[in-house]
Coordinates of C-alpha atoms in Angstrom, one line a residue:
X1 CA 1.5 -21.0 -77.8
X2 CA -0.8 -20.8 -74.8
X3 CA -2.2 -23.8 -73.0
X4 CA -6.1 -23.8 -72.7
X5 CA -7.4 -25.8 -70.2
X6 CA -11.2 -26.2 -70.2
X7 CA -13.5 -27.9 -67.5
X8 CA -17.0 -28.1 -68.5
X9 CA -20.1 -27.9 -66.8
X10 CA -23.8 -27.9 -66.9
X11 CA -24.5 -27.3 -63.5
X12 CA -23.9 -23.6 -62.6
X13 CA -21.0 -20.9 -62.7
X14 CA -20.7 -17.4 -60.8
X15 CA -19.4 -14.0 -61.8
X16 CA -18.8 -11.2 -59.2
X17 CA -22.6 -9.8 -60.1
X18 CA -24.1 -13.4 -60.6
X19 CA -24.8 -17.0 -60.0
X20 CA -26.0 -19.0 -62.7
X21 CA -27.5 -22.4 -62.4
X22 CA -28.7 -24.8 -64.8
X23 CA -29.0 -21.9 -67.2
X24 CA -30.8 -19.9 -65.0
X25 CA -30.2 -16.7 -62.9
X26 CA -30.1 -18.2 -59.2
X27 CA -31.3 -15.0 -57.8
X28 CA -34.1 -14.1 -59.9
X29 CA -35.4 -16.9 -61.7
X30 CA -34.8 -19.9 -59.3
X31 CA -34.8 -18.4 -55.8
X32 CA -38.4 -19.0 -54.6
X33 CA -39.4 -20.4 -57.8
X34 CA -38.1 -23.9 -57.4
X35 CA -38.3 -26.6 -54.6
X36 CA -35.1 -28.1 -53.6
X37 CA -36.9 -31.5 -54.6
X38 CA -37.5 -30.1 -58.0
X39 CA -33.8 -29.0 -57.8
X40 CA -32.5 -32.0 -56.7
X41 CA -34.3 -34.0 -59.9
X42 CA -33.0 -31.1 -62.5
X43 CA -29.5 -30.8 -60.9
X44 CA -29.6 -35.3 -61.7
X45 CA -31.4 -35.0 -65.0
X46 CA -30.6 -31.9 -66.7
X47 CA -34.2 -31.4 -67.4
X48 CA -36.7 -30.3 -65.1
X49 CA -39.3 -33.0 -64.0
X50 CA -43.1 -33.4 -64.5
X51 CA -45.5 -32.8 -61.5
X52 CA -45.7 -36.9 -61.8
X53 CA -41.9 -37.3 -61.6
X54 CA -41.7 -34.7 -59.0
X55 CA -44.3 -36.1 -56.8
X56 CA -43.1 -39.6 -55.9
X57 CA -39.6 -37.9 -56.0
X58 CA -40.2 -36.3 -53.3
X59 CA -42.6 -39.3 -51.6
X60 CA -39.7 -41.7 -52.3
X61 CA -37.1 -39.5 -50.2
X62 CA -39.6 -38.6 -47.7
X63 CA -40.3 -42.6 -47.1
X64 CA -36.4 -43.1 -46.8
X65 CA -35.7 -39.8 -44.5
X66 CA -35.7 -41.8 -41.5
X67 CA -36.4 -45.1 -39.8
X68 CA -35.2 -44.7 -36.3
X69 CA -32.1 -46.4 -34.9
X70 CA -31.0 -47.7 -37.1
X71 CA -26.7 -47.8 -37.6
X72 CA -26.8 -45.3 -39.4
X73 CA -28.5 -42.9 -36.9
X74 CA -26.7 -44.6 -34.2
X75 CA -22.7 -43.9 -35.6
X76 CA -24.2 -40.2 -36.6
X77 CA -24.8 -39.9 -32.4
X78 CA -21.8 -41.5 -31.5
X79 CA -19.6 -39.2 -33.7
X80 CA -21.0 -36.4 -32.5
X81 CA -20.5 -37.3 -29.5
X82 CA -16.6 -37.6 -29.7
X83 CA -16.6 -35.0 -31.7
X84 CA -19.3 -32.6 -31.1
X85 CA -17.7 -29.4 -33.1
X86 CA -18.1 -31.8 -35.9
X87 CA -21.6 -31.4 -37.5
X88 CA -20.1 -33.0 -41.0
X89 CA -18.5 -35.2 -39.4
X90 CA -21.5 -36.8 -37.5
X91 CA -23.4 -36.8 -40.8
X92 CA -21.1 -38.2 -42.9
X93 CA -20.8 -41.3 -40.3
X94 CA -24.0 -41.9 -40.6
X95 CA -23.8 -41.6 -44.4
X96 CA -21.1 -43.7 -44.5
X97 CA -22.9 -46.7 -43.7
X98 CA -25.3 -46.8 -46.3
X99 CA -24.5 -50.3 -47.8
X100 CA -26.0 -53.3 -48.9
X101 CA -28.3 -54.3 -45.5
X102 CA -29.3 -49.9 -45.0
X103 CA -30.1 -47.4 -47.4
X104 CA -28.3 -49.4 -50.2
X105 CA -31.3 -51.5 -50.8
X106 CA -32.8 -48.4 -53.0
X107 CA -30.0 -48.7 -55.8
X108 CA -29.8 -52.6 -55.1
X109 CA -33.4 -52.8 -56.3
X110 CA -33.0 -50.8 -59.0
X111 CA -29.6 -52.0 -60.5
X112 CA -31.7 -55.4 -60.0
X113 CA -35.4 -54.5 -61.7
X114 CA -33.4 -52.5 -64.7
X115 CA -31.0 -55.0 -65.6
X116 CA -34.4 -57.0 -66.6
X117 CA -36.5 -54.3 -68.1
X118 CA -34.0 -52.9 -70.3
X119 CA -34.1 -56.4 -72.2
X120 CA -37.8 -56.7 -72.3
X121 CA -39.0 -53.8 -74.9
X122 CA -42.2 -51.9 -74.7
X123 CA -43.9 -53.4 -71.8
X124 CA -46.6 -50.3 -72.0
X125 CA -49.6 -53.1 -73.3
X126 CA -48.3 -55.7 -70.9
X127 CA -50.6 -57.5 -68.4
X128 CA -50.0 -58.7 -64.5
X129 CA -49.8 -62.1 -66.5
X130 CA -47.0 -61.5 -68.6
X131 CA -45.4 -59.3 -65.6
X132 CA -46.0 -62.1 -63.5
X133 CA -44.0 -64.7 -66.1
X134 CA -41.0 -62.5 -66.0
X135 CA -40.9 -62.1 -62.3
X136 CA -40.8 -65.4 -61.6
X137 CA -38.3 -66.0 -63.8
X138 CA -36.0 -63.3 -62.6
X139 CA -36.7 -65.2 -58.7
X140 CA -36.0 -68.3 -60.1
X141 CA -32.4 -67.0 -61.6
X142 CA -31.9 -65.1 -58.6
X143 CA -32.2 -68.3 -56.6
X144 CA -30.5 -70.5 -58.8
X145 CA -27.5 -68.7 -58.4
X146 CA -27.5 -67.9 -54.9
X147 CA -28.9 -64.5 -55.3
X148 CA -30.7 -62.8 -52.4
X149 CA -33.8 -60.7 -55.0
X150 CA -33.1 -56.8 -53.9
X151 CA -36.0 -55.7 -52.0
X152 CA -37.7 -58.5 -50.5
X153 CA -38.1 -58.8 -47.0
X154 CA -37.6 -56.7 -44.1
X155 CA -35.9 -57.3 -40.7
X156 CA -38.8 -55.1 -38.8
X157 CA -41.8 -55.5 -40.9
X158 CA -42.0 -59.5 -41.4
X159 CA -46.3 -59.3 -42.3
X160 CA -45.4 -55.9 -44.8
X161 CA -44.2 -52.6 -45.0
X162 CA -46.3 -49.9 -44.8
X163 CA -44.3 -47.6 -47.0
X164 CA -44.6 -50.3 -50.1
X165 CA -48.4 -49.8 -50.8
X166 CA -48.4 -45.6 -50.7
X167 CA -45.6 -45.6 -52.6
X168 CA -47.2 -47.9 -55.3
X169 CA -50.3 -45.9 -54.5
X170 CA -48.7 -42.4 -55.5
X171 CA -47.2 -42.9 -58.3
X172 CA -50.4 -44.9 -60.2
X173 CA -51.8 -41.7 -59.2
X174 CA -49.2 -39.7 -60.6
X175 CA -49.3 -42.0 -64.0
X176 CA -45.1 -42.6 -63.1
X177 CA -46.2 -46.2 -62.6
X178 CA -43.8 -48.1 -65.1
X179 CA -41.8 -51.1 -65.9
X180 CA -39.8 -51.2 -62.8
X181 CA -42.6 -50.4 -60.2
X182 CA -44.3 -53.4 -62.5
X183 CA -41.8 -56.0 -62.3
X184 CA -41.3 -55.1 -58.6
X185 CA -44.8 -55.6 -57.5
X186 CA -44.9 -58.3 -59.6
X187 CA -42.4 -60.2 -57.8
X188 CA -44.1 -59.5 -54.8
X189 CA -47.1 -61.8 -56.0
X190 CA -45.0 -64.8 -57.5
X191 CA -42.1 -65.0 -55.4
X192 CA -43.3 -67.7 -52.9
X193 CA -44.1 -70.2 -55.6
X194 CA -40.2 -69.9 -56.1
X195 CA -38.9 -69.5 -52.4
X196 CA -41.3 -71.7 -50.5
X197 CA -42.0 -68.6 -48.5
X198 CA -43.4 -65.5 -48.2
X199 CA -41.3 -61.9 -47.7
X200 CA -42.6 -58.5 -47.8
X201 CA -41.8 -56.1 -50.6
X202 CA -39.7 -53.3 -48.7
X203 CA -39.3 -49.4 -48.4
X204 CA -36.4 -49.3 -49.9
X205 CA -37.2 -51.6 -52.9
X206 CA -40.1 -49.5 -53.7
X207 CA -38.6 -46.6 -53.4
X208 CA -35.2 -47.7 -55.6
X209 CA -37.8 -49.4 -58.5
X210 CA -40.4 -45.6 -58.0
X211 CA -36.8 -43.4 -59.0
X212 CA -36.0 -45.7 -61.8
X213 CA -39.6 -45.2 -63.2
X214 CA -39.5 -41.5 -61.9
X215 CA -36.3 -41.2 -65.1
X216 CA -33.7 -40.7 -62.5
X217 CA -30.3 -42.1 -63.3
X218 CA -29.9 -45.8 -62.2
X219 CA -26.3 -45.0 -61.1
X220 CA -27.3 -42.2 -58.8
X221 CA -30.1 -44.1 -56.9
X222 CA -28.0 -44.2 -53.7
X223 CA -27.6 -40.8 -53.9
X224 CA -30.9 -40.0 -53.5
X225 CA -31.3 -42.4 -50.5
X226 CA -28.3 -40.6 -48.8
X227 CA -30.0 -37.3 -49.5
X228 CA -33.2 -38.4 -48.2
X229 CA -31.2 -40.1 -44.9
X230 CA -29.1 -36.9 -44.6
X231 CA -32.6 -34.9 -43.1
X232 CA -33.2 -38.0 -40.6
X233 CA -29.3 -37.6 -39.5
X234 CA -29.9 -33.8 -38.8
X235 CA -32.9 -35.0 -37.2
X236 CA -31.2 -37.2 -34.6
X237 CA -28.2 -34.7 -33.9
X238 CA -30.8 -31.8 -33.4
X239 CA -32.4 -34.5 -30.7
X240 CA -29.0 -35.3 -30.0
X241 CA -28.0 -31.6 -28.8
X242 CA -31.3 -31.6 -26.5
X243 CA -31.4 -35.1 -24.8
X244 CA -28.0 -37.1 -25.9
X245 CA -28.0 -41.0 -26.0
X246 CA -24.6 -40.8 -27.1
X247 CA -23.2 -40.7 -23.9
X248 CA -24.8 -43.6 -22.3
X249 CA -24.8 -46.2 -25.3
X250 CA -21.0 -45.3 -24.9
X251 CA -21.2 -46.6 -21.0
X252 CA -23.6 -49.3 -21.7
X253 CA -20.6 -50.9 -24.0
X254 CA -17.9 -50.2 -22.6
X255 CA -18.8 -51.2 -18.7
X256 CA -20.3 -54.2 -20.6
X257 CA -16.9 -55.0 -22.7
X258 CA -16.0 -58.3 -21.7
X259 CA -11.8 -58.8 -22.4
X260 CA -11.2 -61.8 -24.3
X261 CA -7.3 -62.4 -24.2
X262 CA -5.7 -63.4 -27.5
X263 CA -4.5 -66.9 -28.1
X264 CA -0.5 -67.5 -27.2
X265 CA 1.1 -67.2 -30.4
X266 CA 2.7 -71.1 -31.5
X267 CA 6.1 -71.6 -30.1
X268 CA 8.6 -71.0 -33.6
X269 CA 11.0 -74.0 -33.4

């Protein structure tokens, strides 16, 4: 009795004449045929996406490709610098700090918005009033329990960041403007009357609440900020080759380190 082992999958195979992905023959029906935006979506989906869903798709990564240095860019340099036959290795630094303060923000949000939309029905009739009702609620419970609310506010841009408006901008245009994108911009208008103050809807938060109504998978949203961040890392290694900084944010702390001795251990009777 043989022992078949099978490992499915949807997302492509290869003979020694072929490559097949997604169904398709790579070499003839998807090479130069497809974007690698479009690609990224169908590769996430399993089903190709509408010009709407592909638009602010690719507006959402574009808006999170880069935002100068930030840690991220700054531990891509530095790794490259100790290691400079390392290309993946400088990437995947700077990859590796996408967390809850950079990058992270973008699933944060919309873990955040969908956890409220997928209790509230069909919203399609709904009105800024009733958006606005369920907004402040969800600051109110956010607050109550200690909560900081997912893309609001902005270490750079205190008076608003300029990515938030395009980005709700493109996708009323592209008719992608759904619950999530709702309830976020809604929570822009109502959250001060809850926090006593006013914050800025962020890049990020857009962007994270713009993929949930775009149909990508909720789970995956930090994927797509790490693939959008991964063309601003090549960016700053590219830069990096040409005119380092590496090198002299190295000196800078370490002929700055100031040595701090440990306190004495207590004396053990």
């Amino acid at each position: 009795m043989t022992d078949e082992r099978s490992y499915p999958t949807g997302i492509g195979t290869s003979t020694s004449e072929t490559i097949e992905l997604l169904g398709l023959d790579l070499a003839s029906e998807v090479l130069g045929t497809v974007s690698f935006g479009e690609l990224a979506y169908w590769l996430a989906t399993k089903r190709r996406p509408t010009a709407g869903q592909l638009r602010v798709f690719e507006a959402a990564l574009v808006s999170l490709a880069d935002h100068g240095y930030t840690p991220t860019a700054i531990a891509a340099r530095m790794t490259y610098y100790s290691a400079p036959e390392s290309i993946q290795g400088a990437i995947a630094a700077g990859l590796l700090g996408g967390g809850s303060r950079f990058l992270g923000v973008t699933e944060d949000t919309g873990v955040f918005l969908h956890e409220i939309v997928a209790g509230l029905g069909d919203t399609a009739e709904w009105d800024d009033e009733r958006w606005d009702a369920v907004a402040r609620d969800a600051v109110s419970a956010a607050k109550a329990s200690g909560r900081k609310v997912p893309g609001l506010g902005h270490p750079v841009h205190k008076n608003g960041d300029p990515r938030t408006p395009v980005m709700f901008r493109i996708a009323r245009e592209a008719e992608v403007f759904g619950p999530h994108l709702s309830l976020f911009e809604a929570i822009g208008r109502v959250h001060a009357e809850v926090l006593g103050r006013t914050l800025p809807l962020n890049g990020a938060g857009v962007a994270g609440a713009s993929l949930a109504d775009a149909g990508l998978p909720i789970g995956l949203l930090r994927g797509f900020a790490l693939l959008a961040r991964t063309a601003g890392l090549i960016g700053h290694l590219a830069e990096e080759q040409q005119d380092p900084v590496g090198p002299s944010i190295y000196m800078e702390v370490d002929r700055n380190a100031r040595y701090v001795p440990p306190a004495s251990a207590p004396s053990q009777a």
